[in-house]
Amino acid sequence: MRLKDEQKQQRIKEALIRLILREGIDGTSVSKIAREAGVSPATIYVYYDSKEAMLQEAFREYAHQPYLYLENCIRPDMSPEALIEAIVRGYYSYSIEHEDIFSFVEQCSRCPSLAAAVCEKDCSCDVFSGIHEYQRRGKMRGCSDWTLSAVLLSPVRFMAMNRSSMAEEGELHLRELIRILQDMLLY
Amino acid sequence: MRLKDEQKQQRIKEALIRLILREGIDGTSVSKIAREAGVSPATIYVYYDSKEAMLQEAFREYAHQPYLYLENCIRPDMSPEALIEAIVRGYYSYSIEHEDIFSFVEQCSRCPSLAAAVCEKDCSCDVFSGIHEYQRRGKMRGCSDWTLSAVLLSPVRFMAMNRSSMAEEGELHLRELIRILQDMLLY
Amino acid sequence: MRLKDEQKQQRIKEALIRLILREGIDGTSVSKIAREAGVSPATIYVYYDSKEAMLQEAFREYAHQPYLYLENCIRPDMSPEALIEAIVRGYYSYSIEHEDIFSFVEQCSRCPSLAAAVCEKDCSCDVFSGIHEYQRRGKMRGCSDWTLSAVLLSPVRFMAMNRSSMAEEGELHLRELIRILQDMLLY
Amino acid sequence: MRLKDEQKQQRIKEALIRLILREGIDGTSVSKIAREAGVSPATIYVYYDSKEAMLQEAFREYAHQPYLYLENCIRPDMSPEALIEAIVRGYYSYSIEHEDIFSFVEQCSRCPSLAAAVCEKDCSCDVFSGIHEYQRRGKMRGCSDWTLSAVLLSPVRFMAMNRSSMAEEGELHLRELIRILQDMLLY
DNA sequence: TATGAATGAGTTTTCATTCAT
DNA sequence: CATGAATGAAAACTCATTCAT
């Protein structure tokens, strides 16, 4: 008996997000995914019950990823300023280094049938724990996690999304954004 | 004759965004649009060369809309605080009152084949002209339009998108966000 | 070892007819049979060369069954009347007690690719031997086995098939049928 | 605008039953039907919502047919004997002349998902009205329509189904059957 | 023997688009 | 202009069967 191949499932998932980056969620068919992954279309149904199920599972998994990445960008001993910069730059780097995952998650979040499956808030907690600490110590302005996500991450998402239009000025805008956010959150 | 035609085209566009809100961009076919609009599929091709062209034209048109709406929310005589509140609340209101357009634009922005067609920045200028004025007069922190969009609009977009998860606390979060943005941008 | 295997083959055959009762011959796939039998699809090919071969073998075997059952319903010392009643009631009981086999055989008999494999006449002889005896003795009307099958068994098959539509009146119709057949065949 | 083509739908239905006669209900796919009918597979979905719906509609329609045919075989002025012979011979002729419809209806009646859609009894009334008349006048044995169907039609169905095995003796068996049924029903 | 993975060829069905009126 | 019919191409998915263990 052939054993279920973890690598193969991984190949399928990677093909999926690569394609969705290139062709969008509505331009991505099961056969294209199969071709991209180098397997038969039927094989995909060994690993997933349906295209919808595959998207949901991948979405659930990948929605987490930027937060895991971000956790590696921040250190407990960072100053409040550094912490904010690390989060902003980290998230922006992620959007570049993992453009495919980033675009995949962005598209899925907007898709009515998928959006329900994952709630962004759930993932963010650990990333903000450093900020919570400073907030408790009165070194940072207190606010809810919703608001933290909204003001720290959404603007970066916006910049990442419009990266191509910003061309060379990207770094400048990022720096400006970081300054403004630092002033906003620090006492 | 002229009026009737434009009404029909309007019906088609409205059917399009209604469907995309309900079923997502990848669940929306020409026949479904036709059925929803009460016309024949062939009729759609009287007004548009292709599905892609229809999406692009609708996207181009509707991407503008929130900015037109916002312009009606702000008055030249508003104080800086009021201005920020008006923009934030106005954009949020728009996302509720025109949920379909909002979702349509969000989805199109993330779709690789459509995103290129419209650049968000182009639209934003007039909305920010009040802010520009205050910035020139030194009453508001200076920053680029990119950054203004990023910090003023993206967070609202985030809240709008997660509206259902926030339930009753929506208004609280909105108020917190407004306060934080006012502090951030006002001297 | 030998026993275990036969049990497994038996489980497969039972799964086959159970499924065909529920889903019809065209809704029954090898994988479904395997799932229902609790074995792997590949295992089925240990016992049968192909799906077609499996159906044929099962058909051949199960087509016999009602006749074996009927033989247990009749006794050599039965009166002509009792004999007819026993055959009719026995066949009807069989269609209820072994609904799955009954439906399976009915479906296979109508399926062009399978019908050729089994000829109903071959099976019937022993059931009718009691009748033959009475015919020889001049107590029953003489006629061919074809005709016996046609008039004694087909009507029961019809009633069995429409059992659900007859609801409570089933027993009445059966009794009427028995009376009519007795009058018809007895001198 | 092209008009819906009655002939085309007819061609599809005829292709359907021709194929089901040749290949059985489980060997008949939409693409095969389309090829046989000389249309595109997609065209079939202009006329029917699904394969299942097509089968149901065809079944509903064709289940009637033998009864319409039979009505043309019987005349009000027939003697009781002639009436029975006409029904038996008529039904048998139908099974030969319209082998495809006959086989189609037989297969559908046994298919669990289709059998529910049509109840055989509903169709039979007019065919038996001549018999009812003789029954009322005391010239024929009284019995329910269920029983009439069971004893008059089922045996013929059995003979028709086994026609190939009976070879040359078909006519003999038929004649024997008719005699026996006449004796059974006539006083 | 027994198996779950794997698949080419098929399934049913939908698609965006064009045709004929 | 407007349309329902028509369709080639492709969608999602299933099939009977074989492979590798």
mmCIF file of N, CA and C in Angstrom, chain C residues 66-172:
data_model
loop_
_atom_site.group_PDB
_atom_site.id
_atom_site.type_symbol
_atom_site.label_atom_id
_atom_site.label_comp_id
_atom_site.label_asym_id
_atom_site.label_seq_id
_atom_site.Cartn_x
_atom_site.Cartn_y
_atom_site.Cartn_z
ATOM 1 N N PRO C 66 -34.629 -17.263 -4.718
ATOM 2 C CA PRO C 66 -36.065 -17.364 -4.450
ATOM 3 C C PRO C 66 -36.581 -18.775 -4.677
ATOM 4 N N TYR C 67 -36.009 -19.485 -5.603
ATOM 5 C CA TYR C 67 -36.467 -20.842 -5.882
ATOM 6 C C TYR C 67 -36.098 -21.790 -4.748
ATOM 7 N N LEU C 68 -34.898 -21.596 -4.222
ATOM 8 C CA LEU C 68 -34.511 -22.404 -3.059
ATOM 9 C C LEU C 68 -35.455 -22.113 -1.900
ATOM 10 N N TYR C 69 -35.742 -20.842 -1.722
ATOM 11 C CA TYR C 69 -36.654 -20.451 -0.648
ATOM 12 C C TYR C 69 -38.026 -21.082 -0.852
ATOM 13 N N LEU C 70 -38.488 -21.020 -2.102
ATOM 14 C CA LEU C 70 -39.813 -21.561 -2.418
ATOM 15 C C LEU C 70 -39.879 -23.062 -2.145
ATOM 16 N N GLU C 71 -38.802 -23.750 -2.447
ATOM 17 C CA GLU C 71 -38.794 -25.196 -2.235
ATOM 18 C C GLU C 71 -39.044 -25.541 -0.770
ATOM 19 N N ASN C 72 -38.628 -24.637 0.097
ATOM 20 C CA ASN C 72 -38.864 -24.867 1.515
ATOM 21 C C ASN C 72 -40.278 -24.522 1.942
ATOM 22 N N CYS C 73 -41.008 -23.894 1.027
ATOM 23 C CA CYS C 73 -42.382 -23.512 1.363
ATOM 24 C C CYS C 73 -43.391 -24.597 0.979
ATOM 25 N N ILE C 74 -42.938 -25.489 0.117
ATOM 26 C CA ILE C 74 -43.900 -26.490 -0.366
ATOM 27 C C ILE C 74 -43.539 -27.880 0.138
ATOM 28 N N ARG C 75 -44.586 -28.662 0.369
ATOM 29 C CA ARG C 75 -44.422 -30.040 0.855
ATOM 30 C C ARG C 75 -45.068 -30.960 -0.169
ATOM 31 N N PRO C 76 -44.523 -32.156 -0.324
ATOM 32 C CA PRO C 76 -45.059 -33.103 -1.332
ATOM 33 C C PRO C 76 -46.519 -33.462 -1.082
ATOM 34 N N ASP C 77 -46.940 -33.401 0.190
ATOM 35 C CA ASP C 77 -48.287 -33.864 0.483
ATOM 36 C C ASP C 77 -49.338 -32.759 0.410
ATOM 37 N N MET C 78 -48.936 -31.604 -0.084
ATOM 38 C CA MET C 78 -49.907 -30.507 -0.164
ATOM 39 C C MET C 78 -50.971 -30.786 -1.212
ATOM 40 N N SER C 79 -52.151 -30.298 -0.910
ATOM 41 C CA SER C 79 -53.225 -30.387 -1.894
ATOM 42 C C SER C 79 -52.926 -29.400 -3.014
ATOM 43 N N PRO C 80 -53.540 -29.581 -4.171
ATOM 44 C CA PRO C 80 -53.316 -28.629 -5.273
ATOM 45 C C PRO C 80 -53.570 -27.198 -4.841
ATOM 46 N N GLU C 81 -54.683 -26.944 -4.169
ATOM 47 C CA GLU C 81 -54.977 -25.589 -3.716
ATOM 48 C C GLU C 81 -53.845 -25.049 -2.847
ATOM 49 N N ALA C 82 -53.479 -25.866 -1.865
ATOM 50 C CA ALA C 82 -52.439 -25.419 -0.932
ATOM 51 C C ALA C 82 -51.128 -25.151 -1.651
ATOM 52 N N LEU C 83 -50.858 -25.968 -2.647
ATOM 53 C CA LEU C 83 -49.613 -25.828 -3.381
ATOM 54 C C LEU C 83 -49.549 -24.451 -4.044
ATOM 55 N N ILE C 84 -50.602 -24.086 -4.697
ATOM 56 C CA ILE C 84 -50.636 -22.785 -5.373
ATOM 57 C C ILE C 84 -50.516 -21.650 -4.367
ATOM 58 N N GLU C 85 -51.276 -21.776 -3.289
ATOM 59 C CA GLU C 85 -51.202 -20.737 -2.266
ATOM 60 C C GLU C 85 -49.789 -20.649 -1.698
ATOM 61 N N ALA C 86 -49.170 -21.799 -1.478
ATOM 62 C CA ALA C 86 -47.822 -21.806 -0.902
ATOM 63 C C ALA C 86 -46.830 -21.119 -1.830
ATOM 64 N N ILE C 87 -46.951 -21.398 -3.104
ATOM 65 C CA ILE C 87 -46.030 -20.789 -4.056
ATOM 66 C C ILE C 87 -46.220 -19.272 -4.088
ATOM 67 N N VAL C 88 -47.465 -18.854 -4.195
ATOM 68 C CA VAL C 88 -47.744 -17.422 -4.286
ATOM 69 C C VAL C 88 -47.325 -16.702 -3.006
ATOM 70 N N ARG C 89 -47.767 -17.215 -1.889
ATOM 71 C CA ARG C 89 -47.420 -16.573 -0.624
ATOM 72 C C ARG C 89 -45.926 -16.653 -0.345
ATOM 73 N N GLY C 90 -45.358 -17.788 -0.694
ATOM 74 C CA GLY C 90 -43.919 -17.952 -0.461
ATOM 75 C C GLY C 90 -43.123 -16.928 -1.251
ATOM 76 N N TYR C 91 -43.489 -16.789 -2.489
ATOM 77 C CA TYR C 91 -42.754 -15.851 -3.336
ATOM 78 C C TYR C 91 -42.931 -14.420 -2.825
ATOM 79 N N TYR C 92 -44.136 -14.137 -2.395
ATOM 80 C CA TYR C 92 -44.396 -12.790 -1.880
ATOM 81 C C TYR C 92 -43.611 -12.549 -0.580
ATOM 82 N N SER C 93 -43.618 -13.545 0.296
ATOM 83 C CA SER C 93 -42.849 -13.426 1.536
ATOM 84 C C SER C 93 -41.369 -13.188 1.224
ATOM 85 N N TYR C 94 -40.896 -13.956 0.255
ATOM 86 C CA TYR C 94 -39.495 -13.799 -0.098
ATOM 87 C C TYR C 94 -39.202 -12.355 -0.497
ATOM 88 N N SER C 95 -40.087 -11.781 -1.271
ATOM 89 C CA SER C 95 -39.853 -10.414 -1.762
ATOM 90 C C SER C 95 -39.821 -9.408 -0.615
ATOM 91 N N ILE C 96 -40.442 -9.770 0.495
ATOM 92 C CA ILE C 96 -40.426 -8.883 1.655
ATOM 93 C C ILE C 96 -39.222 -9.175 2.542
ATOM 94 N N GLU C 97 -39.045 -10.459 2.833
ATOM 95 C CA GLU C 97 -37.955 -10.824 3.742
ATOM 96 C C GLU C 97 -36.593 -10.571 3.109
ATOM 97 N N HIS C 98 -36.502 -10.768 1.820
ATOM 98 C CA HIS C 98 -35.219 -10.553 1.136
ATOM 99 C C HIS C 98 -35.366 -9.463 0.091
ATOM 100 N N GLU C 99 -35.845 -8.350 0.577
ATOM 101 C CA GLU C 99 -36.129 -7.234 -0.318
ATOM 102 C C GLU C 99 -34.906 -6.867 -1.161
ATOM 103 N N ASP C 100 -33.739 -6.922 -0.538
ATOM 104 C CA ASP C 100 -32.532 -6.508 -1.251
ATOM 105 C C ASP C 100 -32.221 -7.457 -2.398
ATOM 106 N N ILE C 101 -32.255 -8.753 -2.122
ATOM 107 C CA ILE C 101 -31.981 -9.728 -3.188
ATOM 108 C C ILE C 101 -33.037 -9.618 -4.283
ATOM 109 N N PHE C 102 -34.273 -9.499 -3.842
ATOM 110 C CA PHE C 102 -35.373 -9.412 -4.807
ATOM 111 C C PHE C 102 -35.174 -8.231 -5.754
ATOM 112 N N SER C 103 -34.899 -7.077 -5.160
ATOM 113 C CA SER C 103 -34.710 -5.878 -5.987
ATOM 114 C C SER C 103 -33.477 -6.023 -6.870
ATOM 115 N N PHE C 104 -32.438 -6.600 -6.302
ATOM 116 C CA PHE C 104 -31.204 -6.809 -7.066
ATOM 117 C C PHE C 104 -31.464 -7.666 -8.297
ATOM 118 N N VAL C 105 -32.146 -8.767 -8.117
ATOM 119 C CA VAL C 105 -32.410 -9.673 -9.232
ATOM 120 C C VAL C 105 -33.315 -8.998 -10.265
ATOM 121 N N GLU C 106 -34.332 -8.299 -9.773
ATOM 122 C CA GLU C 106 -35.224 -7.579 -10.687
ATOM 123 C C GLU C 106 -34.434 -6.592 -11.552
ATOM 124 N N GLN C 107 -33.548 -5.835 -10.914
ATOM 125 C CA GLN C 107 -32.783 -4.840 -11.667
ATOM 126 C C GLN C 107 -31.836 -5.501 -12.657
ATOM 127 N N CYS C 108 -31.172 -6.552 -12.204
ATOM 128 C CA CYS C 108 -30.220 -7.226 -13.089
ATOM 129 C C CYS C 108 -30.939 -7.848 -14.290
ATOM 130 N N SER C 109 -32.127 -8.423 -14.046
ATOM 131 C CA SER C 109 -32.846 -9.078 -15.140
ATOM 132 C C SER C 109 -33.147 -8.103 -16.269
ATOM 133 N N ARG C 110 -33.325 -6.810 -15.897
ATOM 134 C CA ARG C 110 -33.676 -5.812 -16.917
ATOM 135 C C ARG C 110 -32.454 -5.177 -17.556
ATOM 136 N N CYS C 111 -31.305 -5.441 -16.979
ATOM 137 C CA CYS C 111 -30.094 -4.807 -17.490
ATOM 138 C C CYS C 111 -29.536 -5.597 -18.669
ATOM 139 N N PRO C 112 -29.499 -5.016 -19.845
ATOM 140 C CA PRO C 112 -29.120 -5.750 -21.057
ATOM 141 C C PRO C 112 -27.829 -6.548 -20.908
ATOM 142 N N SER C 113 -26.840 -5.960 -20.266
ATOM 143 C CA SER C 113 -25.545 -6.636 -20.213
ATOM 144 C C SER C 113 -25.557 -7.822 -19.263
ATOM 145 N N LEU C 114 -26.545 -7.867 -18.364
ATOM 146 C CA LEU C 114 -26.559 -8.956 -17.388
ATOM 147 C C LEU C 114 -27.629 -9.993 -17.698
ATOM 148 N N ALA C 115 -28.702 -9.548 -18.310
ATOM 149 C CA ALA C 115 -29.848 -10.425 -18.510
ATOM 150 C C ALA C 115 -29.452 -11.708 -19.226
ATOM 151 N N ALA C 116 -28.556 -11.565 -20.193
ATOM 152 C CA ALA C 116 -28.152 -12.717 -20.992
ATOM 153 C C ALA C 116 -27.536 -13.811 -20.126
ATOM 154 N N ALA C 117 -26.871 -13.411 -19.044
ATOM 155 C CA ALA C 117 -26.094 -14.359 -18.250
ATOM 156 C C ALA C 117 -26.945 -15.417 -17.559
ATOM 157 N N VAL C 118 -28.199 -15.097 -17.249
ATOM 158 C CA VAL C 118 -29.021 -16.038 -16.504
ATOM 159 C C VAL C 118 -30.384 -16.181 -17.175
ATOM 160 N N CYS C 119 -30.829 -17.385 -17.275
ATOM 161 C CA CYS C 119 -32.174 -17.607 -17.827
ATOM 162 C C CYS C 119 -33.071 -18.129 -16.728
ATOM 163 N N GLU C 120 -34.144 -17.411 -16.472
ATOM 164 C CA GLU C 120 -35.019 -17.716 -15.350
ATOM 165 C C GLU C 120 -35.547 -19.151 -15.395
ATOM 166 N N LYS C 121 -35.875 -19.609 -16.571
ATOM 167 C CA LYS C 121 -36.510 -20.918 -16.705
ATOM 168 C C LYS C 121 -35.684 -22.011 -16.031
ATOM 169 N N ASP C 122 -34.375 -21.934 -16.229
ATOM 170 C CA ASP C 122 -33.489 -22.969 -15.710
ATOM 171 C C ASP C 122 -33.721 -23.247 -14.234
ATOM 172 N N CYS C 123 -34.095 -22.212 -13.518
ATOM 173 C CA CYS C 123 -34.137 -22.332 -12.071
ATOM 174 C C CYS C 123 -35.450 -22.934 -11.574
ATOM 175 N N SER C 124 -36.457 -22.825 -12.366
ATOM 176 C CA SER C 124 -37.795 -23.004 -11.828
ATOM 177 C C SER C 124 -38.198 -24.461 -11.631
ATOM 178 N N CYS C 125 -37.553 -25.399 -12.296
ATOM 179 C CA CYS C 125 -38.049 -26.766 -12.392
ATOM 180 C C CYS C 125 -38.514 -27.347 -11.067
ATOM 181 N N ASP C 126 -37.656 -27.364 -10.067
ATOM 182 C CA ASP C 126 -37.997 -28.090 -8.839
ATOM 183 C C ASP C 126 -39.223 -27.527 -8.142
ATOM 184 N N VAL C 127 -39.379 -26.232 -8.229
ATOM 185 C CA VAL C 127 -40.530 -25.623 -7.576
ATOM 186 C C VAL C 127 -41.831 -26.131 -8.181
ATOM 187 N N PHE C 128 -41.765 -26.372 -9.465
ATOM 188 C CA PHE C 128 -42.992 -26.773 -10.153
ATOM 189 C C PHE C 128 -43.212 -28.280 -10.181
ATOM 190 N N SER C 129 -42.288 -29.046 -9.617
ATOM 191 C CA SER C 129 -42.393 -30.508 -9.751
ATOM 192 C C SER C 129 -43.693 -31.020 -9.109
ATOM 193 N N GLY C 130 -44.087 -30.407 -8.011
ATOM 194 C CA GLY C 130 -45.358 -30.802 -7.400
ATOM 195 C C GLY C 130 -46.509 -30.578 -8.349
ATOM 196 N N ILE C 131 -46.495 -29.471 -8.999
ATOM 197 C CA ILE C 131 -47.537 -29.159 -9.976
ATOM 198 C C ILE C 131 -47.505 -30.134 -11.133
ATOM 199 N N HIS C 132 -46.297 -30.435 -11.597
ATOM 200 C CA HIS C 132 -46.170 -31.411 -12.692
ATOM 201 C C HIS C 132 -46.863 -32.714 -12.323
ATOM 202 N N GLU C 133 -46.626 -33.138 -11.095
ATOM 203 C CA GLU C 133 -47.204 -34.394 -10.638
ATOM 204 C C GLU C 133 -48.739 -34.347 -10.746
ATOM 205 N N TYR C 134 -49.301 -33.241 -10.218
ATOM 206 C CA TYR C 134 -50.765 -33.107 -10.289
ATOM 207 C C TYR C 134 -51.250 -32.988 -11.730
ATOM 208 N N GLN C 135 -50.460 -32.354 -12.561
ATOM 209 C CA GLN C 135 -50.842 -32.246 -13.966
ATOM 210 C C GLN C 135 -50.877 -33.626 -14.602
ATOM 211 N N ARG C 136 -49.838 -34.428 -14.288
ATOM 212 C CA ARG C 136 -49.788 -35.765 -14.858
ATOM 213 C C ARG C 136 -51.000 -36.591 -14.408
ATOM 214 N N ARG C 137 -51.363 -36.349 -13.152
ATOM 215 C CA ARG C 137 -52.483 -37.109 -12.614
ATOM 216 C C ARG C 137 -53.832 -36.504 -13.032
ATOM 217 N N GLY C 138 -53.776 -35.499 -13.845
ATOM 218 C CA GLY C 138 -55.024 -34.929 -14.359
ATOM 219 C C GLY C 138 -55.762 -34.072 -13.354
ATOM 220 N N LYS C 139 -55.099 -33.698 -12.267
ATOM 221 C CA LYS C 139 -55.784 -32.881 -11.277
ATOM 222 C C LYS C 139 -55.535 -31.400 -11.520
ATOM 223 N N MET C 140 -54.607 -31.159 -12.375
ATOM 224 C CA MET C 140 -54.318 -29.769 -12.699
ATOM 225 C C MET C 140 -54.208 -29.620 -14.201
ATOM 226 N N ARG C 141 -54.549 -28.468 -14.623
ATOM 227 C CA ARG C 141 -54.478 -28.135 -16.034
ATOM 228 C C ARG C 141 -53.027 -28.212 -16.508
ATOM 229 N N GLY C 142 -52.828 -28.834 -17.631
ATOM 230 C CA GLY C 142 -51.470 -28.948 -18.169
ATOM 231 C C GLY C 142 -51.017 -27.686 -18.865
ATOM 232 N N CYS C 143 -49.806 -27.357 -18.638
ATOM 233 C CA CYS C 143 -49.218 -26.226 -19.374
ATOM 234 C C CYS C 143 -47.716 -26.218 -19.189
ATOM 235 N N SER C 144 -47.047 -25.458 -20.033
ATOM 236 C CA SER C 144 -45.572 -25.444 -20.009
ATOM 237 C C SER C 144 -45.062 -24.696 -18.783
ATOM 238 N N ASP C 145 -43.804 -24.948 -18.459
ATOM 239 C CA ASP C 145 -43.183 -24.237 -17.337
ATOM 240 C C ASP C 145 -43.127 -22.732 -17.594
ATOM 241 N N TRP C 146 -42.911 -22.361 -18.804
ATOM 242 C CA TRP C 146 -42.951 -20.947 -19.150
ATOM 243 C C TRP C 146 -44.269 -20.331 -18.696
ATOM 244 N N THR C 147 -45.314 -21.004 -19.048
ATOM 245 C CA THR C 147 -46.621 -20.460 -18.707
ATOM 246 C C THR C 147 -46.840 -20.471 -17.203
ATOM 247 N N LEU C 148 -46.363 -21.531 -16.572
ATOM 248 C CA LEU C 148 -46.488 -21.578 -15.109
ATOM 249 C C LEU C 148 -45.780 -20.380 -14.464
ATOM 250 N N SER C 149 -44.539 -20.161 -14.889
ATOM 251 C CA SER C 149 -43.800 -19.007 -14.370
ATOM 252 C C SER C 149 -44.573 -17.729 -14.634
ATOM 253 N N ALA C 150 -45.065 -17.643 -15.847
ATOM 254 C CA ALA C 150 -45.723 -16.408 -16.261
ATOM 255 C C ALA C 150 -46.957 -16.114 -15.416
ATOM 256 N N VAL C 151 -47.764 -17.135 -15.180
ATOM 257 C CA VAL C 151 -49.022 -16.852 -14.485
ATOM 258 C C VAL C 151 -48.900 -16.944 -12.968
ATOM 259 N N LEU C 152 -47.980 -17.770 -12.489
ATOM 260 C CA LEU C 152 -47.874 -17.923 -11.035
ATOM 261 C C LEU C 152 -46.934 -16.899 -10.402
ATOM 262 N N LEU C 153 -45.805 -16.640 -11.055
ATOM 263 C CA LEU C 153 -44.781 -15.829 -10.403
ATOM 264 C C LEU C 153 -44.822 -14.361 -10.823
ATOM 265 N N SER C 154 -45.013 -14.109 -12.114
ATOM 266 C CA SER C 154 -45.001 -12.713 -12.572
ATOM 267 C C SER C 154 -46.003 -11.840 -11.829
ATOM 268 N N PRO C 155 -47.243 -12.312 -11.655
ATOM 269 C CA PRO C 155 -48.194 -11.448 -10.939
ATOM 270 C C PRO C 155 -47.722 -11.114 -9.523
ATOM 271 N N VAL C 156 -47.126 -12.086 -8.875
ATOM 272 C CA VAL C 156 -46.627 -11.822 -7.521
ATOM 273 C C VAL C 156 -45.522 -10.779 -7.581
ATOM 274 N N ARG C 157 -44.660 -10.913 -8.562
ATOM 275 C CA ARG C 157 -43.587 -9.955 -8.753
ATOM 276 C C ARG C 157 -44.174 -8.543 -8.912
ATOM 277 N N PHE C 158 -45.224 -8.462 -9.686
ATOM 278 C CA PHE C 158 -45.880 -7.178 -9.896
ATOM 279 C C PHE C 158 -46.404 -6.605 -8.585
ATOM 280 N N MET C 159 -47.024 -7.449 -7.803
ATOM 281 C CA MET C 159 -47.561 -6.986 -6.529
ATOM 282 C C MET C 159 -46.421 -6.580 -5.584
ATOM 283 N N ALA C 160 -45.398 -7.392 -5.576
ATOM 284 C CA ALA C 160 -44.260 -7.091 -4.703
ATOM 285 C C ALA C 160 -43.665 -5.737 -5.072
ATOM 286 N N MET C 161 -43.557 -5.509 -6.347
ATOM 287 C CA MET C 161 -42.943 -4.261 -6.821
ATOM 288 C C MET C 161 -43.771 -3.050 -6.445
ATOM 289 N N ASN C 162 -45.087 -3.223 -6.434
ATOM 290 C CA ASN C 162 -45.959 -2.095 -6.136
ATOM 291 C C ASN C 162 -46.467 -2.129 -4.713
ATOM 292 N N ARG C 163 -45.779 -2.877 -3.909
ATOM 293 C CA ARG C 163 -46.192 -3.055 -2.520
ATOM 294 C C ARG C 163 -46.509 -1.726 -1.833
ATOM 295 N N SER C 164 -45.624 -0.780 -2.009
ATOM 296 C CA SER C 164 -45.803 0.476 -1.270
ATOM 297 C C SER C 164 -47.080 1.210 -1.691
ATOM 298 N N SER C 165 -47.443 1.100 -2.991
ATOM 299 C CA SER C 165 -48.653 1.795 -3.440
ATOM 300 C C SER C 165 -49.923 1.091 -2.959
ATOM 301 N N MET C 166 -49.802 -0.195 -2.670
ATOM 302 C CA MET C 166 -51.008 -0.926 -2.283
ATOM 303 C C MET C 166 -51.326 -0.754 -0.812
ATOM 304 N N ALA C 167 -50.340 -0.366 -0.075
ATOM 305 C CA ALA C 167 -50.529 -0.113 1.356
ATOM 306 C C ALA C 167 -51.192 -1.288 2.048
ATOM 307 N N GLU C 168 -52.296 -1.010 2.733
ATOM 308 C CA GLU C 168 -52.953 -2.022 3.567
ATOM 309 C C GLU C 168 -53.636 -3.104 2.745
ATOM 310 N N GLU C 169 -54.002 -2.767 1.507
ATOM 311 C CA GLU C 169 -54.805 -3.722 0.736
ATOM 312 C C GLU C 169 -53.992 -4.888 0.197
ATOM 313 N N GLY C 170 -52.700 -4.871 0.453
ATOM 314 C CA GLY C 170 -51.824 -5.899 -0.091
ATOM 315 C C GLY C 170 -52.369 -7.296 0.136
ATOM 316 N N GLU C 171 -52.722 -7.585 1.367
ATOM 317 C CA GLU C 171 -53.189 -8.936 1.711
ATOM 318 C C GLU C 171 -54.451 -9.286 0.924
ATOM 319 N N LEU C 172 -55.354 -8.333 0.785
ATOM 320 C CA LEU C 172 -56.594 -8.589 0.032
ATOM 321 C C LEU C 172 -56.300 -8.949 -1.420
#
